[in-house]
Short mmCIF file of C-alpha atoms in Angstrom, two decimals:
data_model
loop_
_atom_site.label_atom_id
_atom_site.label_comp_id
_atom_site.label_asym_id
_atom_site.label_seq_id
_atom_site.Cartn_x
_atom_site.Cartn_y
_atom_site.Cartn_z
CA MET A 1 10.09 18.06 -44.14
CA GLY A 2 8.03 18.57 -40.99
CA HIS A 3 9.36 18.47 -37.46
CA LEU A 4 7.83 15.03 -36.81
CA THR A 5 8.21 13.44 -40.26
CA HIS A 6 11.25 11.34 -39.30
CA ALA A 7 9.71 10.08 -36.08
CA ILE A 8 6.43 9.19 -37.81
CA SER A 9 8.31 7.35 -40.58
CA LEU A 10 9.92 5.15 -37.92
CA ALA A 11 7.05 4.61 -35.51
CA GLY A 12 4.18 4.52 -38.00
CA LYS A 13 5.10 1.63 -40.29
CA GLY A 14 2.74 -0.88 -38.74
CA VAL A 15 3.07 -3.71 -36.25
CA HIS A 16 5.86 -5.60 -38.04
CA LYS A 17 7.97 -2.78 -39.51
CA ALA A 18 7.70 -0.01 -36.93
CA ARG A 19 10.88 0.83 -35.03
CA HIS A 20 11.15 2.28 -31.55
CA LEU A 21 12.66 5.75 -31.34
CA SER A 22 16.06 6.28 -29.79
CA ALA A 23 16.27 8.57 -26.79
CA ASP A 24 17.52 11.42 -29.00
CA GLU A 25 14.81 10.86 -31.62
CA ALA A 26 12.11 10.77 -28.95
CA ALA A 27 13.47 13.91 -27.29
CA GLN A 28 13.56 15.82 -30.58
CA ALA A 29 10.00 14.82 -31.47
CA MET A 30 8.58 15.67 -28.06
CA GLY A 31 10.53 18.92 -27.91
CA ALA A 32 8.99 19.99 -31.22
CA ILE A 33 5.49 19.19 -29.97
CA LEU A 34 5.91 20.98 -26.65
CA ASP A 35 7.41 24.04 -28.34
CA GLY A 36 4.39 24.26 -30.66
CA LEU A 37 6.38 23.53 -33.83
CA ALA A 38 4.35 20.55 -35.06
CA ASP A 39 1.36 21.23 -37.31
CA PRO A 40 -1.96 19.49 -36.46
CA PHE A 41 -1.57 16.81 -39.15
CA GLU A 42 1.90 15.85 -37.94
CA LEU A 43 0.78 15.86 -34.34
CA GLY A 44 -2.19 13.60 -35.02
CA GLY A 45 -0.08 11.21 -37.07
CA PHE A 46 2.58 11.00 -34.38
CA LEU A 47 0.16 10.44 -31.51
CA VAL A 48 -1.73 7.70 -33.37
CA ALA A 49 1.52 6.03 -34.46
CA MET A 50 2.77 5.98 -30.86
CA ARG A 51 -0.60 4.71 -29.66
CA VAL A 52 -0.49 1.77 -32.08
CA LYS A 53 3.20 1.00 -31.52
CA GLU A 54 3.11 1.73 -27.77
CA GLU A 55 5.87 3.75 -26.19
CA THR A 56 8.92 2.11 -24.63
CA ALA A 57 10.48 2.96 -21.28
CA GLU A 58 13.31 4.77 -23.10
CA GLU A 59 10.86 6.82 -25.17
CA LEU A 60 8.77 7.66 -22.11
CA THR A 61 11.86 8.78 -20.23
CA ALA A 62 12.90 11.06 -23.09
CA PHE A 63 9.37 12.45 -23.47
CA VAL A 64 9.05 13.25 -19.77
CA THR A 65 12.54 14.72 -19.56
CA GLU A 66 11.59 17.21 -22.27
CA ALA A 67 8.33 17.98 -20.48
CA GLN A 68 10.08 18.44 -17.15
CA ARG A 69 12.39 21.02 -18.71
CA ARG A 70 9.43 23.11 -19.82
CA LEU A 71 6.92 22.95 -16.97
CA THR A 72 6.59 25.58 -14.26
CA ALA A 73 7.65 23.89 -11.03
CA VAL A 74 6.05 24.51 -7.66
CA PRO A 75 8.55 26.76 -5.82
CA GLY A 76 9.92 26.15 -2.35
CA PRO A 77 10.77 22.96 -0.46
CA ALA A 78 9.66 19.76 -2.18
CA PRO A 79 7.06 17.54 -0.50
CA MET A 80 8.06 14.01 0.49
CA LEU A 81 5.56 12.41 -1.88
CA THR A 82 3.80 13.33 -5.11
CA VAL A 83 0.59 11.73 -6.37
CA PRO A 84 -0.71 12.25 -9.92
CA CYS A 85 -4.51 12.13 -10.15
CA TYR A 86 -5.68 12.23 -13.75
CA ALA A 87 -8.22 9.40 -13.99
CA GLY A 88 -11.15 10.98 -12.17
CA LYS A 89 -14.02 9.03 -10.65
CA ARG A 90 -17.18 7.75 -12.29
CA GLN A 91 -18.72 5.98 -9.28
CA THR A 92 -16.78 6.23 -6.03
CA PHE A 93 -15.70 9.23 -3.96
CA PRO A 94 -12.04 10.39 -4.13
CA ALA A 95 -10.61 8.86 -0.97
CA LEU A 96 -7.26 10.29 -2.06
CA ILE A 97 -8.19 13.73 -0.71
CA GLY A 98 -8.73 12.34 2.78
CA SER A 99 -5.68 10.08 2.49
CA ALA A 100 -3.49 13.06 1.59
CA CYS A 101 -4.76 14.95 4.65
CA SER A 102 -4.05 11.92 6.83
CA LEU A 103 -0.54 11.65 5.41
CA ALA A 104 0.10 15.31 6.17
CA ALA A 105 -1.13 14.72 9.73
CA CYS A 106 1.40 11.87 9.97
CA GLY A 107 4.21 14.21 8.93
CA VAL A 108 4.39 13.21 5.25
CA THR A 109 3.99 16.24 3.00
CA VAL A 110 2.10 15.51 -0.23
CA GLY A 111 1.81 17.26 -3.59
CA LEU A 112 -1.10 16.27 -5.84
CA HIS A 113 -1.37 17.22 -9.50
CA GLY A 114 -4.09 16.47 -12.01
CA HIS A 115 -6.43 17.46 -14.82
CA GLY A 116 -9.69 19.28 -14.25
CA ASN A 117 -11.49 17.94 -17.33
CA VAL A 118 -12.08 14.17 -17.28
CA PRO A 119 -15.01 13.42 -19.62
CA GLY A 120 -17.74 11.36 -17.97
CA ARG A 121 -15.99 11.47 -14.60
CA THR A 122 -15.60 13.75 -11.61
CA ALA A 123 -12.11 15.25 -11.43
CA LEU A 124 -10.43 15.50 -8.05
CA VAL A 125 -10.24 19.28 -8.30
CA GLN A 126 -14.02 19.47 -8.72
CA VAL A 127 -14.40 17.81 -5.33
CA LEU A 128 -11.80 20.13 -3.82
CA GLU A 129 -13.81 23.08 -5.08
CA ALA A 130 -17.00 21.57 -3.65
CA LEU A 131 -15.14 21.39 -0.33
CA GLY A 132 -14.40 25.10 -0.58
CA ALA A 133 -11.02 25.28 -2.31
CA LYS A 134 -10.40 28.31 -4.51
CA PRO A 135 -10.30 27.34 -8.22
CA GLY A 136 -7.32 27.89 -10.49
CA ALA A 137 -4.47 27.37 -8.05
CA THR A 138 -1.09 28.40 -9.48
CA PRO A 139 2.25 26.75 -8.65
CA ALA A 140 2.86 29.59 -6.17
CA ASP A 141 -0.55 28.91 -4.57
CA ALA A 142 0.38 25.23 -4.27
CA ALA A 143 3.61 26.18 -2.50
CA ALA A 144 1.58 28.22 -0.01
CA GLN A 145 -0.79 25.28 0.54
CA LEU A 146 2.16 23.00 1.25
CA ALA A 147 3.65 25.43 3.74
CA ARG A 148 0.29 25.93 5.45
CA ALA A 149 -1.16 22.42 5.49
CA GLY A 150 1.48 19.95 4.35
CA VAL A 151 -0.69 19.03 1.35
CA ALA A 152 -1.31 20.81 -1.96
CA TYR A 153 -2.90 20.47 -5.39
CA VAL A 154 -1.92 22.08 -8.68
CA GLY A 155 -3.62 21.53 -12.04
CA VAL A 156 -1.74 20.70 -15.22
CA GLU A 157 -3.37 23.71 -16.88
CA ALA A 158 -1.48 25.89 -14.36
CA PHE A 159 1.94 24.25 -14.33
CA PHE A 160 2.05 23.11 -17.98
CA PRO A 161 -0.58 24.58 -20.34
CA MET A 162 0.82 22.77 -23.39
CA MET A 163 0.44 19.36 -21.74
CA HIS A 164 -3.07 20.40 -20.75
CA ARG A 165 -3.82 21.06 -24.44
CA MET A 166 -2.46 17.64 -25.40
CA LEU A 167 -4.61 15.89 -22.79
CA GLU A 168 -7.66 17.76 -24.08
CA LEU A 169 -7.15 16.16 -27.52
CA ARG A 170 -8.50 12.87 -26.19
CA GLU A 171 -12.06 14.05 -26.73
CA ARG A 172 -11.36 14.95 -30.37
CA MET A 173 -9.19 11.93 -31.21
CA GLY A 174 -11.23 9.37 -29.33
CA LEU A 175 -8.01 7.83 -27.99
CA ARG A 176 -5.72 8.29 -25.05
CA SER A 177 -2.16 9.18 -26.06
CA CYS A 178 1.36 9.01 -24.69
CA PHE A 179 0.56 12.26 -22.85
CA HIS A 180 -1.79 10.41 -20.52
CA THR A 181 1.12 8.22 -19.40
CA MET A 182 3.51 11.18 -19.31
CA ALA A 183 1.14 13.07 -17.01
CA ARG A 184 1.67 10.35 -14.40
CA LEU A 185 5.44 10.75 -14.63
CA VAL A 186 5.98 14.52 -14.67
CA ASN A 187 6.93 15.93 -11.30
CA PRO A 188 6.00 19.60 -10.84
CA PHE A 189 6.77 19.34 -7.13
CA HIS A 190 10.22 17.77 -7.63
CA ALA A 191 9.25 15.25 -4.95
CA PRO A 192 11.67 12.34 -4.44
CA ARG A 193 8.94 9.67 -4.20
CA GLN A 194 5.69 8.93 -5.94
CA MET A 195 2.48 6.96 -5.44
CA VAL A 196 0.54 6.39 -8.65
CA GLY A 197 -2.42 4.45 -9.98
CA ILE A 198 -2.07 2.53 -13.26
CA SER A 199 -4.95 0.81 -15.00
CA HIS A 200 -3.03 -1.80 -17.02
CA GLU A 201 -0.70 -4.32 -15.38
CA ARG A 202 1.20 -4.87 -18.64
CA THR A 203 2.59 -1.33 -18.36
CA PHE A 204 4.06 -1.88 -14.88
CA ASP A 205 7.51 -2.90 -16.10
CA LYS A 206 8.16 -0.02 -18.50
CA PHE A 207 6.61 2.44 -16.07
CA ALA A 208 8.99 1.25 -13.33
CA GLN A 209 11.97 1.54 -15.67
CA ALA A 210 10.98 5.08 -16.63
CA CYS A 211 10.48 6.09 -12.97
CA HIS A 212 13.97 4.86 -12.11
CA ALA A 213 15.55 6.59 -15.11
CA LEU A 214 13.78 9.84 -14.17
CA GLY A 215 15.38 9.76 -10.73
CA PHE A 216 12.56 8.86 -8.36
CA ALA A 217 14.01 7.45 -5.13
CA GLY A 218 10.95 5.26 -4.65
CA VAL A 219 7.63 4.56 -6.32
CA LEU A 220 4.56 2.60 -5.30
CA SER A 221 2.30 1.91 -8.27
CA PHE A 222 -0.83 -0.22 -8.39
CA ARG A 223 -4.18 -0.86 -10.02
CA GLY A 224 -6.17 1.54 -7.88
CA MET A 225 -9.87 2.32 -7.60
CA GLU A 226 -11.07 3.51 -11.02
CA GLY A 227 -7.47 4.12 -12.10
CA GLU A 228 -6.52 6.51 -9.30
CA ALA A 229 -3.84 6.03 -6.63
CA GLU A 230 -6.30 4.54 -4.16
CA PRO A 231 -5.95 0.92 -2.99
CA ASN A 232 -9.19 -1.03 -3.05
CA PRO A 233 -10.64 -1.48 0.48
CA LEU A 234 -13.01 -4.17 -0.83
CA ALA A 235 -10.56 -6.61 -2.46
CA ALA A 236 -6.86 -7.25 -3.07
CA THR A 237 -4.84 -4.58 -4.90
CA GLU A 238 -1.86 -5.62 -7.03
CA GLY A 239 1.10 -3.45 -7.92
CA PHE A 240 4.86 -2.92 -7.83
CA ARG A 241 7.34 -1.16 -5.60
CA LEU A 242 10.43 0.57 -6.98
CA GLU A 243 13.36 0.85 -4.58
CA PRO A 244 16.13 3.51 -4.71
CA ASP A 245 18.57 1.00 -6.25
CA GLY A 246 16.20 0.33 -9.14
CA ALA A 247 15.00 -3.02 -7.84
CA VAL A 248 11.34 -3.73 -8.58
CA ALA A 249 9.20 -6.00 -6.42
CA GLU A 250 5.58 -7.01 -6.85
CA PHE A 251 3.27 -6.45 -3.90
CA SER A 252 -0.33 -7.08 -2.93
CA ILE A 253 -2.60 -5.34 -0.42
CA ASP A 254 -5.28 -7.51 1.19
CA PRO A 255 -7.56 -5.15 3.13
CA HIS A 256 -9.31 -7.90 5.07
CA ALA A 257 -6.03 -9.43 6.24
CA LEU A 258 -5.25 -5.99 7.67
CA GLY A 259 -8.48 -6.00 9.66
CA ILE A 260 -10.60 -3.77 7.43
CA PRO A 261 -14.21 -4.99 7.71
CA ARG A 262 -16.22 -6.05 4.69
CA PHE A 263 -18.71 -3.60 3.23
CA SER A 264 -20.26 -2.89 -0.17
CA ARG A 265 -19.02 -0.71 -3.02
CA HIS A 266 -22.34 1.13 -2.81
CA GLU A 267 -21.18 2.67 0.48
CA LEU A 268 -18.32 4.42 -1.36
CA MET A 269 -20.40 5.78 -4.24
CA ALA A 270 -20.95 9.47 -4.98
CA ASN A 271 -22.82 10.84 -7.98
CA THR A 272 -21.84 14.51 -7.75
CA PRO A 273 -18.86 16.56 -6.55
CA GLU A 274 -21.02 17.75 -3.64
CA GLN A 275 -21.83 14.18 -2.56
CA ALA A 276 -18.17 13.26 -2.86
CA ALA A 277 -17.16 16.28 -0.76
CA ALA A 278 -19.63 15.28 1.96
CA MET A 279 -18.13 11.78 2.02
CA VAL A 280 -14.61 13.17 2.33
CA ARG A 281 -15.67 15.26 5.33
CA ALA A 282 -17.49 12.32 6.90
CA ALA A 283 -14.47 10.05 6.45
CA LEU A 284 -12.17 12.62 8.04
CA ASP A 285 -14.63 12.85 10.93
CA GLY A 286 -14.30 9.08 11.35
CA GLU A 287 -17.78 8.30 10.08
CA GLY A 288 -18.91 5.41 7.87
CA PRO A 289 -17.03 2.85 5.76
CA ALA A 290 -15.45 5.63 3.69
CA ARG A 291 -12.99 6.16 6.54
CA HIS A 292 -11.51 2.71 5.84
CA ALA A 293 -10.78 3.69 2.23
CA VAL A 294 -9.10 6.88 3.43
CA ALA A 295 -7.04 5.10 6.08
CA LEU A 296 -5.89 2.37 3.68
CA GLY A 297 -4.84 4.97 1.12
CA ALA A 298 -2.88 6.90 3.73
CA ALA A 299 -1.21 3.72 4.98
CA THR A 300 -0.12 2.90 1.44
CA GLY A 301 1.19 6.45 1.09
CA LEU A 302 3.28 6.04 4.24
CA LEU A 303 4.97 3.06 2.58
CA ALA A 304 5.42 4.96 -0.68
CA ALA A 305 7.05 7.88 1.17
CA GLY A 306 9.42 5.56 3.03
CA ALA A 307 7.88 6.63 6.35
CA GLU A 308 6.81 3.08 7.26
CA ALA A 309 7.98 -0.37 6.19
CA ASP A 310 5.02 -2.42 7.42
CA LEU A 311 1.52 -1.86 6.09
CA LYS A 312 -0.27 -2.94 9.26
CA THR A 313 1.74 -0.47 11.36
CA ALA A 314 1.13 2.19 8.73
CA LEU A 315 -2.63 1.54 8.85
CA GLU A 316 -2.64 1.95 12.63
CA ARG A 317 -0.78 5.25 12.29
CA ALA A 318 -3.13 6.54 9.59
CA SER A 319 -6.21 5.47 11.55
CA LYS A 320 -4.96 7.35 14.60
CA ALA A 321 -4.68 10.55 12.53
CA LEU A 322 -8.34 10.15 11.59
CA ALA A 323 -9.46 9.32 15.12
CA ASP A 324 -7.72 12.23 16.84
CA GLY A 325 -8.93 14.85 14.35
CA SER A 326 -5.49 15.82 13.08
CA ALA A 327 -6.30 14.70 9.52
CA ARG A 328 -9.46 16.82 9.48
CA ALA A 329 -7.43 19.77 10.76
CA ARG A 330 -5.14 19.42 7.74
CA LEU A 331 -8.12 19.66 5.40
CA ASP A 332 -9.27 22.83 7.16
CA ALA A 333 -5.77 24.32 6.83
CA TRP A 334 -5.60 23.29 3.16
CA LEU A 335 -8.86 25.07 2.38
CA ALA A 336 -8.11 28.17 4.46
#
């Protein structure tokens, strides 16, 4: 019997007969995968079965707990906020880079983690490299970035090569898997709070349950721009907020009610990493509509980190960091 045979026999019996895995069953299955014990046929069967059945909050929690035990954490003091960035961008520039710099300028340290290969999209790290960042940052490098600039990025290939391999299977399988959800829940920085973009509203509830079970003190999750943790500056953004006691509340961000002027999506578009990098620099210099996307993202991050309770006040604080040049200074320190 293979290492995943039991789990597949439970999860792979079809819509009406499939059973969810217990926490122990899920942990055993994921442990076998992450330790390289599952053969390719088992692995494919398990991932497809979980994709069809859909993972529960309890399964997700067990999966991520096993992953957390095996990843290489970023050493040193934890940042106040972590932001997973695995979706990449097909059309718009990654405002998240500028928002993270603005947050650091406001005193909120931020750890970003992501995947460098997003088929058909520009990964955040590609834009960082176009800005001048050195490629292939290790967890130790990320710790140095945090100490120097208050903001850091580390790739999943550096802190967890096995998860990187699992994410790479999407191109061969033609499907996303439970690892794409897990990637948004692992915490290489051991940060107490998280801001995360989720594409599907129906996953909000189980995602919130998993976040609470995994020990996050607070989480702000929403349907961001192109799946990333970036609130939409053009229209309302819907999401949920997880409080330290486990309470979950829905929330909505209306950019125009906050005073953000109307402009077109075209003004946020970037076709190459180099174009995106130029827009990040322009936004941090206070130029063009892109600065509104950066400021709104930073304001949302201030709420996620527990540094502000009111979004309008948070937006004023983030906008000041852009206007006085302190956010741009954080980018320069990050890239140094």
